Coordinates of C-alpha atoms in Angstrom, one line a residue:
X21 CA -54.6 -132.0 -22.9
X22 CA -54.0 -128.2 -22.8
X23 CA -53.7 -126.2 -19.6
X24 CA -56.8 -124.0 -19.0
X25 CA -56.0 -120.4 -19.5
X26 CA -55.0 -118.1 -16.4
X27 CA -57.5 -115.4 -15.9
X28 CA -56.7 -112.1 -14.0
X29 CA -60.0 -110.4 -12.8
X30 CA -60.3 -106.7 -12.6
X31 CA -63.1 -104.5 -10.8
X32 CA -63.3 -100.8 -10.2
X33 CA -66.0 -98.3 -9.0
X34 CA -65.6 -94.5 -9.4
X35 CA -66.3 -92.8 -6.1
X36 CA -66.7 -92.7 -2.4
X37 CA -70.3 -92.2 -3.0
X38 CA -70.6 -95.7 -4.6
X39 CA -70.9 -98.5 -2.3
X40 CA -67.5 -100.9 -2.0
X41 CA -69.8 -104.1 -2.8
X42 CA -69.8 -103.0 -6.3
X43 CA -66.3 -104.1 -6.7
X44 CA -67.5 -107.6 -5.1
X45 CA -70.4 -107.7 -7.1
X46 CA -68.2 -107.2 -10.6
X47 CA -65.7 -109.9 -9.1
X48 CA -68.7 -112.4 -8.5
X49 CA -70.0 -111.9 -12.1
X50 CA -66.1 -112.2 -13.6
X51 CA -65.7 -115.2 -11.6
X52 CA -68.9 -116.8 -13.3
X53 CA -67.6 -116.1 -16.6
X54 CA -64.4 -117.6 -15.7
X55 CA -66.1 -121.1 -14.6
X56 CA -68.3 -121.1 -17.6
X57 CA -65.2 -120.8 -19.8
X58 CA -63.2 -123.3 -17.6
X59 CA -60.4 -120.6 -16.8
X60 CA -58.5 -120.6 -13.7
X61 CA -58.5 -117.4 -11.8
X62 CA -54.6 -116.4 -10.6
X63 CA -55.4 -112.7 -9.3
X64 CA -58.0 -110.4 -8.3
X65 CA -57.1 -106.6 -8.8
X66 CA -59.5 -103.9 -7.9
X67 CA -59.6 -100.0 -7.9
X68 CA -61.8 -98.5 -5.3
X69 CA -63.0 -95.2 -5.6
X70 CA -60.9 -93.8 -8.4
X71 CA -62.0 -92.5 -11.8
X72 CA -61.7 -94.4 -14.9
X73 CA -60.5 -91.5 -16.6
X74 CA -57.0 -91.6 -14.9
X75 CA -54.3 -94.1 -15.6
X76 CA -52.7 -93.4 -12.5
X77 CA -54.2 -96.2 -10.7
X78 CA -52.3 -99.2 -8.8
X79 CA -54.8 -101.8 -10.2
X80 CA -54.8 -100.7 -13.7
X81 CA -50.9 -100.5 -13.6
X82 CA -51.0 -104.0 -12.1
X83 CA -52.6 -105.2 -15.5
X84 CA -49.7 -104.2 -17.2
X85 CA -47.4 -105.7 -14.9
X86 CA -49.1 -109.0 -15.0
X87 CA -49.0 -109.1 -18.9
X88 CA -45.5 -108.3 -19.0
X89 CA -44.6 -110.8 -16.2
X90 CA -46.7 -113.7 -18.1
X91 CA -48.9 -114.8 -14.9
X92 CA -52.0 -114.8 -17.0
X93 CA -53.4 -115.3 -20.5
X94 CA -56.7 -113.3 -20.3
X95 CA -57.9 -110.0 -18.1
X96 CA -61.5 -110.3 -17.5
X97 CA -63.7 -107.2 -16.7
X98 CA -67.5 -106.7 -16.2
X99 CA -67.3 -104.3 -18.9
X100 CA -64.9 -102.3 -21.1
X101 CA -65.6 -99.0 -19.2
X102 CA -64.5 -100.5 -15.8
X103 CA -61.0 -100.7 -17.1
X104 CA -60.8 -97.3 -18.3
X105 CA -63.0 -94.4 -19.8
X106 CA -60.1 -92.8 -21.7
X107 CA -59.4 -93.5 -25.3
X108 CA -55.7 -93.0 -25.2
X109 CA -55.2 -95.3 -22.2
X110 CA -57.8 -97.9 -23.2
X111 CA -55.7 -98.2 -26.6
X112 CA -52.6 -98.2 -24.8
X113 CA -53.6 -101.2 -22.5
X114 CA -54.9 -103.1 -25.5
X115 CA -51.8 -102.5 -27.6
X116 CA -49.4 -103.8 -24.8
X117 CA -51.6 -106.7 -23.8
X118 CA -51.7 -107.7 -27.4
X119 CA -48.1 -107.6 -27.6
X120 CA -47.7 -110.2 -24.8
X121 CA -50.5 -112.2 -26.1
X122 CA -53.1 -111.4 -23.4
X123 CA -56.8 -111.3 -24.5
X124 CA -59.5 -108.9 -22.8
X125 CA -62.7 -110.4 -22.1
X126 CA -65.9 -108.7 -20.5
X127 CA -69.0 -109.9 -19.8
X128 CA -70.9 -107.3 -21.3
X129 CA -69.3 -107.0 -24.7
X130 CA -67.3 -110.8 -24.7
X131 CA -63.7 -110.7 -26.4
X132 CA -62.6 -107.1 -27.1
X133 CA -60.7 -106.4 -30.3
X134 CA -59.4 -103.2 -31.8
X135 CA -62.7 -102.0 -33.0
X136 CA -64.3 -102.7 -29.8
X137 CA -61.6 -100.5 -28.1
X138 CA -62.1 -97.8 -30.6
X139 CA -65.8 -97.4 -30.2
X140 CA -65.8 -98.1 -26.4
X141 CA -63.1 -95.5 -25.8
X142 CA -65.2 -92.9 -27.9
X143 CA -68.5 -93.9 -26.1
X144 CA -66.8 -93.5 -22.6
X145 CA -65.0 -90.1 -23.3
X146 CA -68.5 -88.7 -24.8
X147 CA -70.2 -90.4 -21.7
X148 CA -67.7 -88.2 -19.4
X149 CA -68.0 -85.0 -21.3
X150 CA -71.8 -85.0 -21.6
X151 CA -72.0 -86.0 -17.9
X152 CA -69.8 -83.1 -17.1
X153 CA -72.1 -80.6 -19.1
X154 CA -75.0 -81.9 -17.6
X155 CA -73.7 -81.5 -14.4
X156 CA -72.3 -78.0 -14.9
X157 CA -75.8 -77.1 -16.4
X158 CA -77.5 -78.1 -13.2
X159 CA -75.1 -76.2 -11.0
X160 CA -75.7 -73.2 -12.9
X161 CA -79.3 -73.4 -12.4
X162 CA -79.3 -73.9 -9.0
X163 CA -76.7 -70.9 -8.5
X164 CA -79.3 -68.7 -10.5
X165 CA -81.8 -69.5 -7.8
X166 CA -79.6 -68.2 -5.1
X167 CA -78.4 -71.6 -4.1
X168 CA -74.7 -73.0 -3.7
X169 CA -73.3 -74.5 -6.4
X170 CA -71.1 -77.0 -4.3
X171 CA -68.6 -77.1 -1.6
X172 CA -68.8 -75.0 1.9
X173 CA -66.8 -71.9 2.8
X174 CA -65.6 -71.6 6.4
X175 CA -68.1 -69.5 8.6
X176 CA -71.1 -71.5 7.1
X177 CA -72.7 -75.0 7.6
X178 CA -74.9 -76.9 5.2
X179 CA -78.7 -76.6 6.2
X180 CA -80.1 -80.1 6.8
X181 CA -83.7 -81.0 6.6
X182 CA -87.0 -81.1 4.5
X183 CA -88.8 -78.1 2.8
X184 CA -92.6 -77.7 3.3
X185 CA -93.4 -80.2 0.5
X186 CA -91.3 -83.2 2.1
X187 CA -88.5 -82.7 -0.4
X188 CA -84.8 -82.8 1.0
X189 CA -83.2 -79.3 1.1
X190 CA -80.2 -78.9 -1.3
X191 CA -77.7 -76.1 -2.0
X192 CA -78.8 -74.0 1.1
X193 CA -76.3 -72.6 3.5
X194 CA -76.6 -71.0 7.1
X195 CA -74.0 -69.0 9.2
X196 CA -72.2 -70.6 11.8
X197 CA -71.8 -68.3 14.5
X198 CA -68.5 -69.8 16.0
X199 CA -66.5 -69.7 12.8
X200 CA -68.1 -66.4 11.6
X201 CA -66.8 -64.9 14.8
X202 CA -63.1 -66.2 13.8
X203 CA -63.9 -64.4 10.2
X204 CA -64.5 -61.2 11.6
X205 CA -61.6 -61.4 13.8
X206 CA -59.3 -62.2 10.8
X207 CA -60.9 -59.3 9.0
X208 CA -60.4 -56.9 12.0
X209 CA -56.9 -58.0 12.8
X210 CA -56.0 -57.5 9.2
X211 CA -57.7 -54.2 8.9
X212 CA -55.4 -53.3 12.1
X213 CA -52.0 -53.7 10.7
X214 CA -51.4 -57.6 11.2
X215 CA -50.0 -59.7 9.0
X216 CA -51.7 -62.8 7.7
X217 CA -48.6 -65.1 9.0
X218 CA -49.0 -63.3 12.4
X219 CA -52.7 -64.0 12.1
X220 CA -52.3 -67.5 11.4
X221 CA -49.7 -68.2 14.3
X222 CA -52.0 -66.6 16.8
X223 CA -54.8 -68.7 15.7
X224 CA -52.9 -71.9 15.9
X225 CA -51.3 -70.9 19.5
X226 CA -54.8 -70.9 20.7
X227 CA -55.8 -74.1 19.2
X228 CA -58.3 -72.7 16.9
X229 CA -59.8 -75.2 14.2
X230 CA -58.8 -74.6 10.7
X231 CA -61.0 -74.8 7.7
X232 CA -61.8 -78.2 6.7
X233 CA -60.0 -79.5 3.9
X234 CA -61.2 -82.9 2.8
X235 CA -58.2 -84.6 4.4
X236 CA -55.9 -82.5 2.6
X237 CA -53.6 -79.9 3.9
X238 CA -51.6 -79.8 7.2
X239 CA -54.7 -79.4 9.6
X240 CA -53.6 -76.0 10.7
X241 CA -54.0 -72.3 9.6
X242 CA -51.6 -70.8 7.3
X243 CA -50.9 -67.4 5.9
X244 CA -52.1 -68.7 2.4
X245 CA -55.3 -69.7 4.0
X246 CA -56.0 -66.3 5.0
X247 CA -54.4 -64.5 2.3
X248 CA -55.0 -66.8 -0.5
X249 CA -55.1 -65.5 -4.2
X250 CA -57.0 -62.2 -4.7
X251 CA -57.6 -63.1 -8.5
X252 CA -59.0 -66.4 -8.1
X253 CA -60.9 -65.4 -4.9
X254 CA -59.1 -68.0 -2.6
X255 CA -58.6 -67.3 1.0
X256 CA -60.6 -65.9 3.8
X257 CA -59.8 -62.5 2.9
X258 CA -60.9 -62.6 -0.7
X259 CA -64.2 -64.6 -0.2
X260 CA -67.0 -62.6 -1.4
X261 CA -69.7 -64.6 0.4
X262 CA -68.7 -62.9 3.5
X263 CA -70.2 -59.7 2.2
X264 CA -73.3 -61.3 0.7
X265 CA -72.3 -61.9 -2.9
X266 CA -71.6 -65.5 -4.4
X267 CA -69.5 -65.7 -7.4
X268 CA -69.7 -69.0 -9.2
X269 CA -67.7 -70.2 -12.1
X270 CA -64.8 -67.8 -11.5
X271 CA -62.4 -70.7 -12.5
X272 CA -62.3 -74.1 -14.3
X273 CA -60.2 -77.3 -13.9
X274 CA -58.7 -79.3 -16.4
X275 CA -56.8 -82.3 -16.0
X276 CA -53.2 -82.7 -17.0
X277 CA -52.6 -85.7 -19.6
X278 CA -49.4 -86.6 -18.0
X279 CA -49.8 -86.2 -14.0
X280 CA -54.1 -86.8 -14.0
X281 CA -53.9 -83.9 -11.7
X282 CA -56.5 -81.2 -11.9
X283 CA -55.2 -77.4 -12.7
X284 CA -57.2 -74.7 -12.1
X285 CA -57.6 -71.9 -14.8
X286 CA -59.0 -68.6 -14.2
X287 CA -62.2 -67.9 -16.4
X288 CA -62.9 -64.3 -17.9
X289 CA -65.1 -62.3 -15.9
X290 CA -67.8 -62.3 -18.5
X291 CA -68.4 -66.2 -17.6
X292 CA -68.8 -65.4 -13.8
X293 CA -72.2 -65.9 -12.3
X294 CA -72.9 -63.3 -9.6
X295 CA -75.9 -63.5 -7.3
X296 CA -76.8 -61.4 -4.1
X297 CA -77.0 -63.6 -0.7
X298 CA -77.6 -60.7 1.8
X299 CA -78.8 -63.3 4.4
X300 CA -75.5 -65.0 4.3
X301 CA -73.3 -61.6 4.8
X302 CA -70.7 -61.6 7.7
X303 CA -68.7 -58.8 6.9
X304 CA -69.8 -55.4 6.6
X305 CA -69.0 -53.2 3.3
X306 CA -66.9 -50.7 4.8
X307 CA -64.5 -53.4 6.5
X308 CA -64.3 -55.4 3.3
X309 CA -63.4 -52.2 1.5
X310 CA -60.5 -51.2 3.9
X311 CA -59.1 -54.7 3.6
X312 CA -59.1 -54.4 -0.3
X313 CA -57.6 -51.4 -0.2
X314 CA -54.7 -52.6 2.2
X315 CA -54.2 -55.7 -0.2
X316 CA -54.1 -53.4 -3.4
X317 CA -51.7 -51.3 -1.4
X318 CA -49.2 -53.9 -0.4
X319 CA -49.3 -55.6 -4.0
X320 CA -48.5 -51.9 -5.4
X321 CA -45.3 -51.8 -3.1
X322 CA -44.4 -55.2 -4.1
X323 CA -44.7 -54.3 -8.0
X324 CA -43.6 -50.6 -8.2
X325 CA -43.3 -51.0 -11.9
X326 CA -47.1 -52.0 -12.1
X327 CA -46.1 -55.0 -14.5
X328 CA -49.6 -57.0 -14.6
X329 CA -50.5 -59.8 -17.0
X330 CA -53.8 -61.4 -15.7
X331 CA -53.8 -64.0 -18.6
X332 CA -52.8 -67.3 -17.8
X333 CA -49.6 -68.1 -20.2
X334 CA -48.1 -71.6 -19.7
X335 CA -45.2 -70.7 -21.9
X336 CA -44.3 -68.1 -19.3
X337 CA -44.8 -70.6 -16.1
X338 CA -42.0 -69.8 -13.6
X339 CA -39.4 -72.4 -13.4
X340 CA -37.7 -73.3 -9.9
X341 CA -35.4 -70.7 -9.0
X342 CA -32.6 -73.2 -7.5
X343 CA -32.2 -77.0 -8.7
X344 CA -33.9 -78.4 -5.8
X345 CA -36.8 -75.6 -5.2
X346 CA -40.0 -76.8 -3.9
X347 CA -38.8 -80.5 -3.4
X348 CA -37.5 -79.9 0.3
X349 CA -39.8 -81.0 3.1
X350 CA -39.4 -80.8 7.0
X351 CA -39.5 -84.2 8.5
X352 CA -40.9 -82.7 11.8
X353 CA -44.3 -81.5 10.4
X354 CA -44.4 -82.0 6.5
X355 CA -43.9 -78.5 5.5
X356 CA -41.8 -77.2 2.5
X357 CA -38.5 -75.7 3.3
X358 CA -38.2 -72.2 1.9
X359 CA -35.5 -69.7 1.4
X360 CA -35.3 -67.4 4.4
X361 CA -32.5 -65.5 3.4
X362 CA -30.2 -65.3 0.4
X363 CA -28.0 -68.4 1.3
X364 CA -30.2 -70.8 3.7
X365 CA -33.4 -72.8 3.8
X366 CA -35.7 -73.3 6.9
X367 CA -39.2 -74.7 7.6
X368 CA -41.8 -72.5 6.3
X369 CA -44.3 -74.3 8.7
X370 CA -42.3 -73.1 11.7
X371 CA -42.1 -69.3 10.3
X372 CA -45.6 -69.2 8.8
X373 CA -47.9 -71.3 11.4
X374 CA -45.9 -70.5 14.6
X375 CA -44.4 -73.1 17.4
X376 CA -48.0 -74.8 17.8
X377 CA -47.3 -76.3 14.3
X378 CA -43.8 -76.8 14.3
X379 CA -40.8 -75.8 16.7
X380 CA -37.8 -76.8 13.9
X381 CA -36.0 -73.5 13.6
X382 CA -32.8 -75.1 12.2
X383 CA -31.5 -73.9 8.8
X384 CA -29.5 -75.4 6.2
X385 CA -27.4 -73.8 3.3
X386 CA -28.8 -74.2 -0.2
X387 CA -25.4 -74.7 -2.0
X388 CA -24.4 -77.4 1.0
X389 CA -27.7 -79.1 0.4
X390 CA -27.5 -79.2 -3.5
X391 CA -23.8 -80.4 -3.2
X392 CA -24.8 -83.2 -0.6
X393 CA -27.2 -84.6 -3.4
X394 CA -25.1 -83.9 -6.2
X395 CA -22.1 -85.5 -4.4
X396 CA -24.1 -88.7 -3.7
X397 CA -24.9 -88.9 -7.4
X398 CA -21.3 -88.6 -8.7
X399 CA -20.3 -91.1 -6.1
X400 CA -22.7 -93.6 -6.0
X401 CA -23.6 -93.8 -9.8
X402 CA -20.2 -95.1 -10.5
X403 CA -21.0 -98.4 -8.5
X404 CA -19.8 -101.5 -10.4
X405 CA -23.6 -102.8 -10.3
X406 CA -25.1 -99.8 -11.6
X407 CA -22.5 -100.0 -14.5
X408 CA -23.5 -103.6 -15.0
X409 CA -27.1 -102.7 -15.0
X410 CA -26.5 -100.2 -17.7
X411 CA -24.8 -102.7 -19.9
X412 CA -27.8 -105.1 -19.4
X413 CA -30.4 -102.4 -20.3
X414 CA -28.5 -101.8 -23.4
X415 CA -28.5 -105.6 -24.2
X416 CA -32.4 -105.9 -23.6
X417 CA -33.1 -103.0 -25.9
X418 CA -30.9 -104.3 -28.5
X419 CA -32.3 -107.7 -28.4
X420 CA -36.0 -106.3 -28.5
X421 CA -35.2 -104.1 -31.4
X422 CA -33.3 -107.1 -33.2
X423 CA -36.3 -109.3 -32.5
X424 CA -38.7 -106.7 -34.3
X425 CA -36.4 -107.0 -37.3
X426 CA -36.1 -110.6 -37.3
X427 CA -39.8 -111.2 -37.2
X428 CA -40.4 -108.9 -40.2
X429 CA -37.6 -110.7 -42.0
X430 CA -39.0 -114.1 -41.5
X431 CA -42.4 -112.8 -42.6
X432 CA -41.3 -111.4 -45.7
X433 CA -39.1 -114.6 -46.3
X434 CA -42.4 -116.7 -45.5
X435 CA -44.5 -114.8 -48.0
X436 CA -41.7 -114.7 -50.8
X437 CA -41.8 -118.5 -50.7
X438 CA -45.4 -118.6 -50.9
X439 CA -45.4 -116.3 -54.0
X440 CA -42.8 -118.5 -55.8
X441 CA -45.0 -121.7 -55.0
X442 CA -48.2 -119.9 -56.7
X443 CA -45.9 -118.8 -59.5
X444 CA -44.7 -122.4 -60.0
X445 CA -48.2 -123.7 -59.9
X446 CA -49.5 -121.4 -62.5
X447 CA -46.6 -122.3 -64.7
X448 CA -47.3 -126.0 -64.2
X449 CA -51.0 -125.6 -64.9
X450 CA -50.2 -123.8 -68.3
X451 CA -47.7 -126.4 -69.2
X452 CA -50.5 -128.9 -68.9
X453 CA -52.7 -126.8 -71.0
X454 CA -54.8 -125.5 -68.4
X455 CA -54.4 -122.0 -69.5
X456 CA -57.0 -119.2 -68.7
X457 CA -56.9 -115.8 -69.6
X458 CA -57.3 -114.4 -65.9
X459 CA -53.9 -116.6 -65.3
X460 CA -52.1 -113.5 -67.0
X461 CA -53.4 -111.1 -64.2
X462 CA -52.6 -113.6 -61.5
X463 CA -49.0 -114.2 -62.8
X464 CA -48.3 -110.5 -63.2
X465 CA -49.5 -109.6 -59.6
X466 CA -47.5 -112.5 -58.1
X467 CA -44.3 -111.3 -60.1
X468 CA -45.0 -107.7 -59.1
X469 CA -45.1 -109.1 -55.3
X470 CA -42.0 -111.2 -55.8
X471 CA -40.0 -108.4 -56.9
X472 CA -41.3 -106.0 -53.8
X473 CA -40.5 -108.8 -51.3
X474 CA -37.0 -109.6 -52.7
X475 CA -36.2 -105.9 -52.7
X476 CA -37.4 -105.7 -49.1
X477 CA -35.4 -108.4 -47.9
X478 CA -32.1 -107.0 -49.7
X479 CA -32.7 -103.6 -48.0
X480 CA -33.4 -105.5 -44.5
X481 CA -30.7 -108.2 -44.0
X482 CA -30.6 -110.3 -40.9
X483 CA -29.9 -108.6 -37.7
X484 CA -26.3 -109.0 -36.6
X485 CA -25.5 -110.7 -33.2
X486 CA -24.9 -108.3 -30.5
X487 CA -21.3 -107.8 -29.7
X488 CA -20.8 -105.3 -26.9
X489 CA -18.0 -102.6 -27.1
X490 CA -15.7 -103.1 -24.9
X491 CA -15.5 -99.3 -23.9
X492 CA -19.6 -99.4 -23.1
X493 CA -18.9 -99.3 -19.4
X494 CA -16.3 -96.3 -19.9
X495 CA -18.8 -94.5 -21.8
X496 CA -21.4 -94.8 -18.9
X497 CA -18.7 -93.6 -16.5
X498 CA -17.8 -90.5 -19.0
X499 CA -21.7 -89.6 -19.1
X500 CA -21.9 -89.6 -15.2
X501 CA -18.9 -87.4 -15.2
X502 CA -20.6 -84.8 -17.2
X503 CA -23.6 -84.7 -15.1
X504 CA -22.5 -81.9 -12.7
X505 CA -21.2 -80.0 -15.8
X506 CA -24.4 -80.3 -17.5
X507 CA -26.2 -78.9 -14.6
X508 CA -24.1 -75.8 -14.5
X509 CA -23.8 -75.0 -18.2
X510 CA -26.5 -72.4 -19.1
X511 CA -27.3 -74.3 -22.2
X512 CA -28.1 -77.8 -20.8
X513 CA -29.0 -76.4 -17.2
X514 CA -32.9 -76.6 -18.0
X515 CA -33.1 -79.8 -19.5
X516 CA -30.5 -81.6 -17.1
X517 CA -32.4 -80.1 -14.1
X518 CA -35.5 -81.1 -15.2
X519 CA -34.6 -84.6 -15.7
X520 CA -33.1 -84.7 -12.3
X521 CA -35.9 -83.2 -10.6
X522 CA -38.2 -85.7 -12.0
X523 CA -36.5 -88.6 -10.7
X524 CA -36.9 -86.8 -6.9
X525 CA -40.3 -86.8 -5.5
X526 CA -39.1 -84.8 -2.3
X527 CA -36.0 -84.6 0.1
X528 CA -36.7 -84.8 3.4
X529 CA -34.4 -83.0 5.9
X530 CA -34.2 -84.3 9.5
X531 CA -32.7 -81.7 11.8
X532 CA -30.0 -83.4 14.2
X533 CA -27.4 -81.1 15.7
X534 CA -24.4 -83.7 15.2
X535 CA -25.6 -84.4 11.5
X536 CA -23.2 -82.5 8.6
X537 CA -25.1 -78.8 8.3
X538 CA -27.2 -79.8 11.2
X539 CA -29.6 -81.9 9.2
X540 CA -29.7 -85.4 7.8
X541 CA -30.7 -85.5 4.1
X542 CA -33.4 -88.2 2.7
X543 CA -34.1 -88.7 -1.0
X544 CA -37.5 -90.2 -1.8
X545 CA -38.5 -91.3 -5.4
X546 CA -36.8 -93.1 -8.1
X547 CA -33.5 -91.5 -7.8
X548 CA -33.4 -92.9 -4.0
X549 CA -34.0 -96.4 -5.6
X550 CA -31.1 -96.0 -8.3
X551 CA -28.6 -95.0 -5.3
X552 CA -30.0 -97.8 -3.0
X553 CA -29.1 -100.4 -6.3
X554 CA -25.7 -98.7 -6.1
X555 CA -25.3 -99.7 -2.5
X556 CA -26.3 -103.2 -3.3
X557 CA -29.8 -102.9 -1.1
X558 CA -31.8 -105.8 -1.1
X559 CA -34.9 -103.6 -0.2
X560 CA -34.9 -102.2 -3.9
X561 CA -37.5 -103.9 -6.0
X562 CA -35.6 -105.4 -9.1
X563 CA -36.8 -107.5 -12.1
X564 CA -35.7 -111.0 -10.5
X565 CA -37.5 -110.1 -7.3
X566 CA -41.3 -111.0 -7.1
X567 CA -42.0 -109.6 -3.4
X568 CA -39.2 -107.4 -2.2
X569 CA -38.9 -106.6 1.7
X570 CA -40.6 -103.5 2.5
X571 CA -37.7 -102.4 4.6
X572 CA -33.8 -103.1 4.6
X573 CA -31.0 -101.7 6.2
X574 CA -27.3 -101.6 5.1
X575 CA -24.3 -100.0 6.5
X576 CA -22.2 -97.4 4.1
X577 CA -19.5 -95.2 4.7
X578 CA -21.9 -92.2 5.9
X579 CA -23.6 -94.7 8.5
X580 CA -27.0 -96.6 8.2
X581 CA -28.8 -96.2 5.0
X582 CA -32.6 -96.6 5.1
X583 CA -34.0 -97.9 2.0
X584 CA -37.9 -98.3 1.7
X585 CA -38.9 -100.7 -1.1
X586 CA -42.7 -99.9 -1.3
X587 CA -45.2 -101.3 -4.0
X588 CA -47.3 -99.7 -6.6
X589 CA -46.6 -95.9 -6.4
X590 CA -45.0 -95.7 -3.0
X591 CA -41.8 -94.2 -3.1
X592 CA -38.3 -95.2 -2.3
X593 CA -36.3 -93.6 0.5
X594 CA -32.6 -93.2 0.5
X595 CA -30.4 -91.2 3.1
X596 CA -27.5 -89.3 2.1

């Protein structure tokens, strides 16, 4: 008697506005489906409060891993759109599951085939597009009526209650007197000559609560909170609502297909929707004009040539000035380390937000930091375990390609044998006096197929057995030795830098007086995992380890090395 199919149940709901019980309900009906088919449920996976348009979901990625590890025979979901609402991601999932012989079955559609994937993905994409268009149309009508199109600016509070007809009030705002006083103070201080950085430091020192940011940000005032971007209308000093003018649709958001993150793009002025809301005025026009004049003067002083290109040009996107630009973070407050002079990096939180946010005034030389990171690469990537891992990866890739060639070769040989058998059958029938004119056409088609398959087999011989070249390890050492050279050579530096930066999520610097350069340096990301493997860490997740320990320690020449082996998308940490 054959064993029952092993089923993995997947459930997802989209936003925090939906009930968490939605996932439980989905799992319940999927379990009923599994019981009806006699399937054994081996695992339940869920993604909660996350859009189906993104593939960067821990549960969604788990489906790929489960199929690859061979722990299930069928993926069960309530409906196809629970798995994904993106055509590309759904097609990719189906393709990979089919490769591992894992079926997809939903309660709504039954067993999923290629046609259902194509049609379902198209319908889901159209649903998202139409939903976005309807939402935008509704928001535009609300704004045209003088109401808010969503979100809330600092200095205002959402009006709660019911109108005279008993309907819930939506889209109305009232001035928050306490926050409005802070707004007036910021404008007055800036008008008197104070910088945005000085104003932010003073507000933090007084313990003034900053604008709410939905759980994001540092929870303190920063110069960017005040100064913002004048073109996009962000920042306290650029919010026209403070002078009684509401501007909507100034910018739109598009999702990066690689990262899944939304990117803001400035819309042309003719697409903006502007309405007068005098009841929400906090700043008088004269003060607003003086602040705008000072901002314009500062921009002119910083750009005496007057170079200006308001159009977003992705091909002119600014590349990092230095190898590690934008990756270095202060371990004390989480702020970035930025250049404070020509040669040294320091905590921007301590400098832009004041001592109330961070007291770390230690600095580190840029070249010294880069050398420590690159030095760790050069030294640790030569470890015998990494060379062995490189050779093994090459062997697996070769065998996979050879397996595909062998499968194609076997299929062609089998088809040739079937064609020859049919030809022999026709000849036997003719010899027995059973000739019919239609046999001639069939014989010609079979002879043509035989010639085609014979030629194909001649062009694609049996794949050879893998014989690893004895100098393969030497080639690995040679390529690693060229790393520093590639990062310095102008022709290869952009590509090499991009690859290296793609392996590093962030670099944490921990100020400590007795450490080299006054800092300990920790790498976070895939590169940290690679370096941990070079040190033989048990805490690094490997293919032969199903549940690696979350934290492991080992001693190397530079002292304790901390390796954090997380799950899903958690980064790995490695100290240099």
